[in-house]
């Protein structure tokens, strides 16, 4: 399966990406996580992009495309992948399609996980992340058992540097201007699937999974590449 997850900041791309990865055994690749790892480890890429993330702006297309191309070339991607946060501009979507076409592949489904801007701000303000395993929590809906400690690995939880309300508002504006056109890009040829993201996590996943089971069945029947 080759999937793309789209949606406003806080829509649940990371949350759903993890569930899909767990069920279908393919890697969940979050461009935002890759960038945050690069920043944390102080690589040249990390130093270059840190200020973009803090402002809530997109990093340059060339850097994002290079980073994802390198990730997709690794052996664990041979059976498919879930891209979360990439493509974020039409230029990135075209670059991805071109790269895949060279090896006779394509993006099979792009999911638009839909929530309101108000819900996005609320979720971002209350999100907490594990600094070690990347698990995602919410201060009200999905709390860790012990305050500020990860249930999976016991590590301290933290708040992302771009999860302030002011930066979250910038991210919403950037999404509408630069990423929203990507929805049209995938809808033109029937690859876009719209999901109501404003429901409990399990219900959102059930909708996504309905389409994935159809895709898995067609792959088994040899209809999909
Ligand atoms: P990125 O990390 O991709 O952030 P984002 O798109 O803003 O999305 P988020 O990670 O904030 O939200 P999410 O949809 O993953 O939601 P989550 O599952 O965590 O990008 C960060 C930055 O990196 C960008 O601003 C940009 O600078 C740069 N960047 C990344 N990719 C780039 C690219 N391709 N090109 C250029 N720049 C790029 O859930 C959110 C919260 O809600 C959590 O607390 C969760 O527990 C809770 N939650 C989830 N689902 C539900 C539900 N159904 N009901 C209630 N609560 C829920
Ligand atoms: Mg995310």
PDB file of C-alpha atoms and ligand atoms in Angstrom:
ATOM      1  CA  UNK A   1       0.000   0.000   0.000  1.00  0.00           C
ATOM      2  CA  UNK A   2       1.201   3.491  -0.841  1.00  0.00           C
ATOM      3  CA  UNK A   3      -0.812   6.064   1.083  1.00  0.00           C
ATOM      4  CA  UNK A   4      -0.803   9.775   1.793  1.00  0.00           C
ATOM      5  CA  UNK A   5      -2.421  11.407   4.857  1.00  0.00           C
ATOM      6  CA  UNK A   6      -3.599  14.995   4.478  1.00  0.00           C
ATOM      7  CA  UNK A   7      -5.437  17.252   6.910  1.00  0.00           C
ATOM      8  CA  UNK A   8      -5.074  20.363   9.054  1.00  0.00           C
ATOM      9  CA  UNK A   9      -2.451  20.433  11.803  1.00  0.00           C
ATOM     10  CA  UNK A  10      -3.901  18.353  14.646  1.00  0.00           C
ATOM     11  CA  UNK A  11      -6.301  16.444  12.345  1.00  0.00           C
ATOM     12  CA  UNK A  12      -4.922  13.110  13.551  1.00  0.00           C
ATOM     13  CA  UNK A  13      -2.542  12.186  10.698  1.00  0.00           C
ATOM     14  CA  UNK A  14       0.086  10.900  13.110  1.00  0.00           C
ATOM     15  CA  UNK A  15      -2.469   9.052  15.220  1.00  0.00           C
ATOM     16  CA  UNK A  16      -4.094   7.325  12.235  1.00  0.00           C
ATOM     17  CA  UNK A  17      -0.714   6.711  10.575  1.00  0.00           C
ATOM     18  CA  UNK A  18       0.417   4.676  13.573  1.00  0.00           C
ATOM     19  CA  UNK A  19      -2.786   2.592  13.545  1.00  0.00           C
ATOM     20  CA  UNK A  20      -2.474   1.852   9.826  1.00  0.00           C
ATOM     21  CA  UNK A  21       1.202   0.914  10.258  1.00  0.00           C
ATOM     22  CA  UNK A  22       0.339  -1.442  13.090  1.00  0.00           C
ATOM     23  CA  UNK A  23      -2.448  -3.190  11.196  1.00  0.00           C
ATOM     24  CA  UNK A  24      -0.828  -3.417   7.756  1.00  0.00           C
ATOM     25  CA  UNK A  25       2.853  -3.703   8.725  1.00  0.00           C
ATOM     26  CA  UNK A  26       4.133  -0.864   6.560  1.00  0.00           C
ATOM     27  CA  UNK A  27       6.218   2.098   7.779  1.00  0.00           C
ATOM     28  CA  UNK A  28       4.518   5.309   8.904  1.00  0.00           C
ATOM     29  CA  UNK A  29       6.718   8.140   7.649  1.00  0.00           C
ATOM     30  CA  UNK A  30       6.014  11.539   9.190  1.00  0.00           C
ATOM     31  CA  UNK A  31       7.912  14.341   7.462  1.00  0.00           C
ATOM     32  CA  UNK A  32       7.442  16.498  10.565  1.00  0.00           C
ATOM     33  CA  UNK A  33       9.010  13.799  12.775  1.00  0.00           C
ATOM     34  CA  UNK A  34      11.947  13.399  10.375  1.00  0.00           C
ATOM     35  CA  UNK A  35      12.507  17.163  10.493  1.00  0.00           C
ATOM     36  CA  UNK A  36      12.223  17.312  14.300  1.00  0.00           C
ATOM     37  CA  UNK A  37      14.754  14.442  14.579  1.00  0.00           C
ATOM     38  CA  UNK A  38      17.149  16.328  12.301  1.00  0.00           C
ATOM     39  CA  UNK A  39      16.751  19.471  14.447  1.00  0.00           C
ATOM     40  CA  UNK A  40      17.258  17.521  17.696  1.00  0.00           C
ATOM     41  CA  UNK A  41      20.423  15.825  16.425  1.00  0.00           C
ATOM     42  CA  UNK A  42      21.857  19.098  15.131  1.00  0.00           C
ATOM     43  CA  UNK A  43      22.511  17.935  11.543  1.00  0.00           C
ATOM     44  CA  UNK A  44      23.124  20.545   8.816  1.00  0.00           C
ATOM     45  CA  UNK A  45      19.550  19.966   7.598  1.00  0.00           C
ATOM     46  CA  UNK A  46      18.277  20.416  11.159  1.00  0.00           C
ATOM     47  CA  UNK A  47      20.098  23.734  11.602  1.00  0.00           C
ATOM     48  CA  UNK A  48      18.766  24.971   8.278  1.00  0.00           C
ATOM     49  CA  UNK A  49      15.103  24.175   8.945  1.00  0.00           C
ATOM     50  CA  UNK A  50      14.710  24.851  12.679  1.00  0.00           C
ATOM     51  CA  UNK A  51      13.548  28.459  12.221  1.00  0.00           C
ATOM     52  CA  UNK A  52      10.910  27.486   9.620  1.00  0.00           C
ATOM     53  CA  UNK A  53       9.331  24.988  12.023  1.00  0.00           C
ATOM     54  CA  UNK A  54       9.356  27.426  14.934  1.00  0.00           C
ATOM     55  CA  UNK A  55       7.557  30.015  12.784  1.00  0.00           C
ATOM     56  CA  UNK A  56       5.047  27.423  11.549  1.00  0.00           C
ATOM     57  CA  UNK A  57       6.156  27.828   7.940  1.00  0.00           C
ATOM     58  CA  UNK A  58       6.991  25.090   5.462  1.00  0.00           C
ATOM     59  CA  UNK A  59      10.618  24.169   4.861  1.00  0.00           C
ATOM     60  CA  UNK A  60      11.765  24.656   1.216  1.00  0.00           C
ATOM     61  CA  UNK A  61      10.304  22.110  -1.254  1.00  0.00           C
ATOM     62  CA  UNK A  62      13.733  20.955  -2.438  1.00  0.00           C
ATOM     63  CA  UNK A  63      14.771  19.954   1.103  1.00  0.00           C
ATOM     64  CA  UNK A  64      11.466  18.191   1.842  1.00  0.00           C
ATOM     65  CA  UNK A  65      11.555  16.269  -1.466  1.00  0.00           C
ATOM     66  CA  UNK A  66      15.175  15.212  -0.946  1.00  0.00           C
ATOM     67  CA  UNK A  67      14.470  14.055   2.610  1.00  0.00           C
ATOM     68  CA  UNK A  68      11.435  11.949   1.632  1.00  0.00           C
ATOM     69  CA  UNK A  69      13.097  10.491  -1.484  1.00  0.00           C
ATOM     70  CA  UNK A  70      15.961   9.262   0.663  1.00  0.00           C
ATOM     71  CA  UNK A  71      13.541   7.754   3.206  1.00  0.00           C
ATOM     72  CA  UNK A  72      11.470   5.982   0.538  1.00  0.00           C
ATOM     73  CA  UNK A  73      14.573   4.394  -0.941  1.00  0.00           C
ATOM     74  CA  UNK A  74      15.232   2.388   2.245  1.00  0.00           C
ATOM     75  CA  UNK A  75      14.491  -1.366   2.220  1.00  0.00           C
ATOM     76  CA  UNK A  76      11.597  -1.200   4.727  1.00  0.00           C
ATOM     77  CA  UNK A  77       9.572   0.754   2.122  1.00  0.00           C
ATOM     78  CA  UNK A  78       9.643  -2.053  -0.451  1.00  0.00           C
ATOM     79  CA  UNK A  79       6.159  -3.325   0.479  1.00  0.00           C
ATOM     80  CA  UNK A  80       4.581   0.110   0.799  1.00  0.00           C
ATOM     81  CA  UNK A  81       4.390   3.101   3.118  1.00  0.00           C
ATOM     82  CA  UNK A  82       2.180   5.752   4.702  1.00  0.00           C
ATOM     83  CA  UNK A  83       3.296   9.338   4.158  1.00  0.00           C
ATOM     84  CA  UNK A  84       2.087  11.772   6.830  1.00  0.00           C
ATOM     85  CA  UNK A  85       2.743  15.471   6.192  1.00  0.00           C
ATOM     86  CA  UNK A  86       4.152  14.949   2.688  1.00  0.00           C
ATOM     87  CA  UNK A  87       3.292  16.139   0.065  1.00  0.00           C
ATOM     88  CA  UNK A  88       2.413  19.555   1.433  1.00  0.00           C
ATOM     89  CA  UNK A  89       2.554  21.559  -1.786  1.00  0.00           C
ATOM     90  CA  UNK A  90       1.439  20.708  -5.319  1.00  0.00           C
ATOM     91  CA  UNK A  91       5.085  20.833  -6.373  1.00  0.00           C
ATOM     92  CA  UNK A  92       5.890  18.121  -3.795  1.00  0.00           C
ATOM     93  CA  UNK A  93       2.910  16.026  -4.987  1.00  0.00           C
ATOM     94  CA  UNK A  94       4.098  16.230  -8.605  1.00  0.00           C
ATOM     95  CA  UNK A  95       7.674  15.367  -7.582  1.00  0.00           C
ATOM     96  CA  UNK A  96       6.431  12.324  -5.657  1.00  0.00           C
ATOM     97  CA  UNK A  97       4.328  11.088  -8.594  1.00  0.00           C
ATOM     98  CA  UNK A  98       7.251  11.583 -10.978  1.00  0.00           C
ATOM     99  CA  UNK A  99       9.642   9.696  -8.740  1.00  0.00           C
ATOM    100  CA  UNK A 100       7.184   6.803  -8.349  1.00  0.00           C
ATOM    101  CA  UNK A 101       6.374   6.712 -12.080  1.00  0.00           C
ATOM    102  CA  UNK A 102      10.078   6.065 -12.757  1.00  0.00           C
ATOM    103  CA  UNK A 103       9.688   2.737 -10.939  1.00  0.00           C
ATOM    104  CA  UNK A 104       6.173   2.099 -12.305  1.00  0.00           C
ATOM    105  CA  UNK A 105       4.383   2.852  -9.032  1.00  0.00           C
ATOM    106  CA  UNK A 106       1.944   5.497  -7.793  1.00  0.00           C
ATOM    107  CA  UNK A 107       0.201   6.897  -4.707  1.00  0.00           C
ATOM    108  CA  UNK A 108      -2.888   4.692  -4.412  1.00  0.00           C
ATOM    109  CA  UNK A 109      -4.973   6.610  -1.880  1.00  0.00           C
ATOM    110  CA  UNK A 110      -4.782  10.071  -0.316  1.00  0.00           C
ATOM    111  CA  UNK A 111      -6.924  10.577   2.800  1.00  0.00           C
ATOM    112  CA  UNK A 112      -8.199  14.018   3.735  1.00  0.00           C
ATOM    113  CA  UNK A 113      -8.868  13.840   7.500  1.00  0.00           C
ATOM    114  CA  UNK A 114     -11.255  16.720   8.077  1.00  0.00           C
ATOM    115  CA  UNK A 115     -11.616  18.744  11.288  1.00  0.00           C
ATOM    116  CA  UNK A 116     -12.576  22.378  11.943  1.00  0.00           C
ATOM    117  CA  UNK A 117      -9.894  25.024  12.600  1.00  0.00           C
ATOM    118  CA  UNK A 118     -11.260  25.435  16.149  1.00  0.00           C
ATOM    119  CA  UNK A 119     -10.804  21.734  16.867  1.00  0.00           C
ATOM    120  CA  UNK A 120      -7.283  21.912  15.383  1.00  0.00           C
ATOM    121  CA  UNK A 121      -6.233  24.686  17.780  1.00  0.00           C
ATOM    122  CA  UNK A 122      -7.754  22.872  20.759  1.00  0.00           C
ATOM    123  CA  UNK A 123      -5.997  19.589  19.938  1.00  0.00           C
ATOM    124  CA  UNK A 124      -2.630  21.205  19.280  1.00  0.00           C
ATOM    125  CA  UNK A 125      -2.722  23.182  22.531  1.00  0.00           C
ATOM    126  CA  UNK A 126      -3.380  20.002  24.518  1.00  0.00           C
ATOM    127  CA  UNK A 127      -1.085  17.595  22.678  1.00  0.00           C
ATOM    128  CA  UNK A 128       1.875  16.059  24.470  1.00  0.00           C
ATOM    129  CA  UNK A 129       4.495  13.844  22.814  1.00  0.00           C
ATOM    130  CA  UNK A 130       6.964  11.280  24.054  1.00  0.00           C
ATOM    131  CA  UNK A 131      10.538  12.430  23.487  1.00  0.00           C
ATOM    132  CA  UNK A 132      11.732   8.825  23.051  1.00  0.00           C
ATOM    133  CA  UNK A 133       9.122   6.710  21.213  1.00  0.00           C
ATOM    134  CA  UNK A 134       7.057   9.530  19.660  1.00  0.00           C
ATOM    135  CA  UNK A 135       3.741   8.388  21.204  1.00  0.00           C
ATOM    136  CA  UNK A 136       1.071  11.101  21.040  1.00  0.00           C
ATOM    137  CA  UNK A 137      -1.217  12.056  23.946  1.00  0.00           C
ATOM    138  CA  UNK A 138      -3.925  14.637  24.589  1.00  0.00           C
ATOM    139  CA  UNK A 139      -4.333  16.240  28.015  1.00  0.00           C
ATOM    140  CA  UNK A 140      -8.053  15.429  28.100  1.00  0.00           C
ATOM    141  CA  UNK A 141      -9.013  12.806  25.518  1.00  0.00           C
ATOM    142  CA  UNK A 142      -5.958  10.516  25.484  1.00  0.00           C
ATOM    143  CA  UNK A 143      -4.064  11.046  28.735  1.00  0.00           C
ATOM    144  CA  UNK A 144      -1.024   9.108  29.856  1.00  0.00           C
ATOM    145  CA  UNK A 145      -1.607   7.171  33.069  1.00  0.00           C
ATOM    146  CA  UNK A 146       1.032   9.086  35.028  1.00  0.00           C
ATOM    147  CA  UNK A 147       1.197  12.846  34.478  1.00  0.00           C
ATOM    148  CA  UNK A 148       3.780  13.782  31.803  1.00  0.00           C
ATOM    149  CA  UNK A 149       5.205  10.239  31.532  1.00  0.00           C
ATOM    150  CA  UNK A 150       4.844   7.967  28.484  1.00  0.00           C
ATOM    151  CA  UNK A 151       2.780   4.787  29.034  1.00  0.00           C
ATOM    152  CA  UNK A 152       4.877   2.838  26.491  1.00  0.00           C
ATOM    153  CA  UNK A 153       8.425   3.616  27.520  1.00  0.00           C
ATOM    154  CA  UNK A 154       8.323   5.687  30.724  1.00  0.00           C
ATOM    155  CA  UNK A 155      10.046   8.666  29.103  1.00  0.00           C
ATOM    156  CA  UNK A 156       9.151  12.289  29.852  1.00  0.00           C
ATOM    157  CA  UNK A 157       6.444  13.875  27.663  1.00  0.00           C
ATOM    158  CA  UNK A 158       7.087  17.250  26.012  1.00  0.00           C
ATOM    159  CA  UNK A 159       5.242  19.945  24.090  1.00  0.00           C
ATOM    160  CA  UNK A 160       6.384  20.569  20.498  1.00  0.00           C
ATOM    161  CA  UNK A 161       8.090  23.937  19.872  1.00  0.00           C
ATOM    162  CA  UNK A 162       5.454  24.739  17.200  1.00  0.00           C
ATOM    163  CA  UNK A 163       2.478  23.838  19.401  1.00  0.00           C
ATOM    164  CA  UNK A 164       1.906  27.315  20.817  1.00  0.00           C
ATOM    165  CA  UNK A 165      -1.441  28.861  19.915  1.00  0.00           C
ATOM    166  CA  UNK A 166       0.182  31.633  17.872  1.00  0.00           C
ATOM    167  CA  UNK A 167       2.283  29.243  15.760  1.00  0.00           C
ATOM    168  CA  UNK A 168      -0.679  26.884  15.397  1.00  0.00           C
ATOM    169  CA  UNK A 169      -2.686  29.739  13.853  1.00  0.00           C
ATOM    170  CA  UNK A 170       0.127  30.426  11.384  1.00  0.00           C
ATOM    171  CA  UNK A 171       0.212  26.708  10.513  1.00  0.00           C
ATOM    172  CA  UNK A 172      -3.520  26.772   9.720  1.00  0.00           C
ATOM    173  CA  UNK A 173      -3.080  29.746   7.376  1.00  0.00           C
ATOM    174  CA  UNK A 174      -0.096  28.058   5.702  1.00  0.00           C
ATOM    175  CA  UNK A 175      -2.140  24.860   5.287  1.00  0.00           C
ATOM    176  CA  UNK A 176      -5.042  26.654   3.576  1.00  0.00           C
ATOM    177  CA  UNK A 177      -2.715  28.534   1.247  1.00  0.00           C
ATOM    178  CA  UNK A 178      -0.104  25.920   0.349  1.00  0.00           C
ATOM    179  CA  UNK A 179      -1.492  22.467   1.210  1.00  0.00           C
ATOM    180  CA  UNK A 180      -5.209  22.752   0.476  1.00  0.00           C
ATOM    181  CA  UNK A 181      -4.518  22.768  -3.320  1.00  0.00           C
ATOM    182  CA  UNK A 182      -2.970  19.301  -2.889  1.00  0.00           C
ATOM    183  CA  UNK A 183      -6.485  17.996  -2.148  1.00  0.00           C
ATOM    184  CA  UNK A 184      -7.590  19.089  -5.609  1.00  0.00           C
ATOM    185  CA  UNK A 185      -4.491  17.520  -7.115  1.00  0.00           C
ATOM    186  CA  UNK A 186      -5.487  14.073  -5.796  1.00  0.00           C
ATOM    187  CA  UNK A 187      -9.250  14.502  -6.291  1.00  0.00           C
ATOM    188  CA  UNK A 188      -8.834  15.206 -10.019  1.00  0.00           C
ATOM    189  CA  UNK A 189      -7.999  11.572 -10.740  1.00  0.00           C
ATOM    190  CA  UNK A 190     -10.114   9.940  -8.015  1.00  0.00           C
ATOM    191  CA  UNK A 191      -7.373   9.223  -5.480  1.00  0.00           C
ATOM    192  CA  UNK A 192      -8.780  11.424  -2.683  1.00  0.00           C
ATOM    193  CA  UNK A 193     -10.860   9.904   0.146  1.00  0.00           C
ATOM    194  CA  UNK A 194     -12.539  12.283   2.562  1.00  0.00           C
ATOM    195  CA  UNK A 195     -12.792  11.223   6.233  1.00  0.00           C
ATOM    196  CA  UNK A 196     -14.682  12.948   9.055  1.00  0.00           C
ATOM    197  CA  UNK A 197     -11.866  13.342  11.608  1.00  0.00           C
ATOM    198  CA  UNK A 198     -13.996  14.949  14.262  1.00  0.00           C
ATOM    199  CA  UNK A 199     -14.987  11.686  15.956  1.00  0.00           C
ATOM    200  CA  UNK A 200     -13.251   9.298  18.367  1.00  0.00           C
ATOM    201  CA  UNK A 201      -9.978   7.844  17.069  1.00  0.00           C
ATOM    202  CA  UNK A 202     -11.377   4.312  16.644  1.00  0.00           C
ATOM    203  CA  UNK A 203     -14.312   5.559  14.535  1.00  0.00           C
ATOM    204  CA  UNK A 204     -12.018   7.590  12.296  1.00  0.00           C
ATOM    205  CA  UNK A 205      -9.800   4.550  11.852  1.00  0.00           C
ATOM    206  CA  UNK A 206     -12.790   2.341  10.996  1.00  0.00           C
ATOM    207  CA  UNK A 207     -13.597   4.656   8.068  1.00  0.00           C
ATOM    208  CA  UNK A 208     -10.017   4.741   6.839  1.00  0.00           C
ATOM    209  CA  UNK A 209      -9.761   0.986   7.221  1.00  0.00           C
ATOM    210  CA  UNK A 210     -12.908   0.410   5.147  1.00  0.00           C
ATOM    211  CA  UNK A 211     -11.068   1.829   2.125  1.00  0.00           C
ATOM    212  CA  UNK A 212      -7.812   0.081   2.999  1.00  0.00           C
ATOM    213  CA  UNK A 213      -9.505  -3.318   3.116  1.00  0.00           C
ATOM    214  CA  UNK A 214     -10.922  -2.664  -0.350  1.00  0.00           C
ATOM    215  CA  UNK A 215      -7.436  -1.763  -1.538  1.00  0.00           C
ATOM    216  CA  UNK A 216      -5.920  -4.839   0.122  1.00  0.00           C
ATOM    217  CA  UNK A 217      -8.552  -7.057  -1.534  1.00  0.00           C
ATOM    218  CA  UNK A 218      -7.889  -5.567  -4.971  1.00  0.00           C
ATOM    219  CA  UNK A 219      -4.135  -6.034  -4.425  1.00  0.00           C
ATOM    220  CA  UNK A 220      -4.730  -9.674  -3.541  1.00  0.00           C
ATOM    221  CA  UNK A 221      -6.886 -10.078  -6.651  1.00  0.00           C
ATOM    222  CA  UNK A 222      -4.037  -8.588  -8.693  1.00  0.00           C
ATOM    223  CA  UNK A 223      -6.004  -5.525  -9.758  1.00  0.00           C
ATOM    224  CA  UNK A 224      -3.696  -2.996  -8.096  1.00  0.00           C
ATOM    225  CA  UNK A 225       0.033  -2.649  -8.766  1.00  0.00           C
TER     226      UNK A 225
HETATM  227  P1  LIG B   1       3.937  18.070  11.070  1.00  0.00           P
HETATM  228  O1  LIG B   1       4.667  17.400  12.148  1.00  0.00           O
HETATM  229  O2  LIG B   1       3.502  17.281   9.892  1.00  0.00           O
HETATM  230  O3  LIG B   1       2.676  18.811  11.724  1.00  0.00           O
HETATM  231  P2  LIG B   1       1.181  19.116  11.210  1.00  0.00           P
HETATM  232  O4  LIG B   1       0.840  18.812   9.826  1.00  0.00           O
HETATM  233  O5  LIG B   1       0.975  20.521  11.622  1.00  0.00           O
HETATM  234  O6  LIG B   1       0.332  18.076  11.934  1.00  0.00           O
HETATM  235  P3  LIG B   1       0.398  17.667  13.422  1.00  0.00           P
HETATM  236  O7  LIG B   1       1.541  16.719  13.628  1.00  0.00           O
HETATM  237  O8  LIG B   1       0.362  18.896  14.285  1.00  0.00           O
HETATM  238  O9  LIG B   1      -1.018  16.952  13.624  1.00  0.00           O
HETATM  239  P4  LIG B   1      -1.489  15.488  13.241  1.00  0.00           P
HETATM  240  O10 LIG B   1      -2.464  15.606  12.136  1.00  0.00           O
HETATM  241  O11 LIG B   1      -0.335  14.550  13.082  1.00  0.00           O
HETATM  242  O12 LIG B   1      -2.303  15.138  14.571  1.00  0.00           O
HETATM  243  P5  LIG B   1      -1.982  14.120  15.784  1.00  0.00           P
HETATM  244  O13 LIG B   1      -2.230  12.725  15.359  1.00  0.00           O
HETATM  245  O14 LIG B   1      -0.664  14.445  16.412  1.00  0.00           O
HETATM  246  O15 LIG B   1       4.784  19.279  10.510  1.00  0.00           O
HETATM  247  C1  LIG B   1       5.420  20.183  11.403  1.00  0.00           C
HETATM  248  C2  LIG B   1       6.219  21.213  10.620  1.00  0.00           C
HETATM  249  O16 LIG B   1       7.248  20.550   9.858  1.00  0.00           O
HETATM  250  C3  LIG B   1       5.450  22.013   9.570  1.00  0.00           C
HETATM  251  O17 LIG B   1       4.801  23.139  10.141  1.00  0.00           O
HETATM  252  C4  LIG B   1       6.579  22.422   8.630  1.00  0.00           C
HETATM  253  O18 LIG B   1       7.338  23.461   9.172  1.00  0.00           O
HETATM  254  C5  LIG B   1       7.448  21.188   8.600  1.00  0.00           C
HETATM  255  N1  LIG B   1       7.093  20.230   7.526  1.00  0.00           N
HETATM  256  C6  LIG B   1       6.604  18.967   7.714  1.00  0.00           C
HETATM  257  N2  LIG B   1       6.399  18.361   6.526  1.00  0.00           N
HETATM  258  C7  LIG B   1       6.757  19.258   5.573  1.00  0.00           C
HETATM  259  C8  LIG B   1       6.756  19.225   4.153  1.00  0.00           C
HETATM  260  N3  LIG B   1       6.351  18.143   3.471  1.00  0.00           N
HETATM  261  N4  LIG B   1       7.165  20.329   3.494  1.00  0.00           N
HETATM  262  C9  LIG B   1       7.579  21.433   4.154  1.00  0.00           C
HETATM  263  N5  LIG B   1       7.603  21.535   5.503  1.00  0.00           N
HETATM  264  C10 LIG B   1       7.204  20.453   6.211  1.00  0.00           C
HETATM  265  O19 LIG B   1      -3.166  14.545  16.792  1.00  0.00           O
HETATM  266  C11 LIG B   1      -3.196  15.839  17.374  1.00  0.00           C
HETATM  267  C12 LIG B   1      -3.753  15.754  18.816  1.00  0.00           C
HETATM  268  O20 LIG B   1      -5.122  15.378  18.766  1.00  0.00           O
HETATM  269  C13 LIG B   1      -3.076  14.700  19.710  1.00  0.00           C
HETATM  270  O21 LIG B   1      -3.034  15.176  21.016  1.00  0.00           O
HETATM  271  C14 LIG B   1      -3.995  13.460  19.589  1.00  0.00           C
HETATM  272  O22 LIG B   1      -3.939  12.653  20.745  1.00  0.00           O
HETATM  273  C15 LIG B   1      -5.360  14.127  19.426  1.00  0.00           C
HETATM  274  N6  LIG B   1      -6.272  13.379  18.550  1.00  0.00           N
HETATM  275  C16 LIG B   1      -5.977  12.707  17.411  1.00  0.00           C
HETATM  276  N7  LIG B   1      -7.103  12.180  16.860  1.00  0.00           N
HETATM  277  C17 LIG B   1      -8.127  12.551  17.669  1.00  0.00           C
HETATM  278  C18 LIG B   1      -9.538  12.329  17.635  1.00  0.00           C
HETATM  279  N8  LIG B   1     -10.108  11.610  16.642  1.00  0.00           N
HETATM  280  N9  LIG B   1     -10.301  12.864  18.627  1.00  0.00           N
HETATM  281  C19 LIG B   1      -9.722  13.603  19.622  1.00  0.00           C
HETATM  282  N10 LIG B   1      -8.392  13.845  19.714  1.00  0.00           N
HETATM  283  C20 LIG B   1      -7.599  13.322  18.740  1.00  0.00           C
HETATM  284 MG1  LIG B   2       1.751  14.745  13.176  1.00  0.00          MG
END
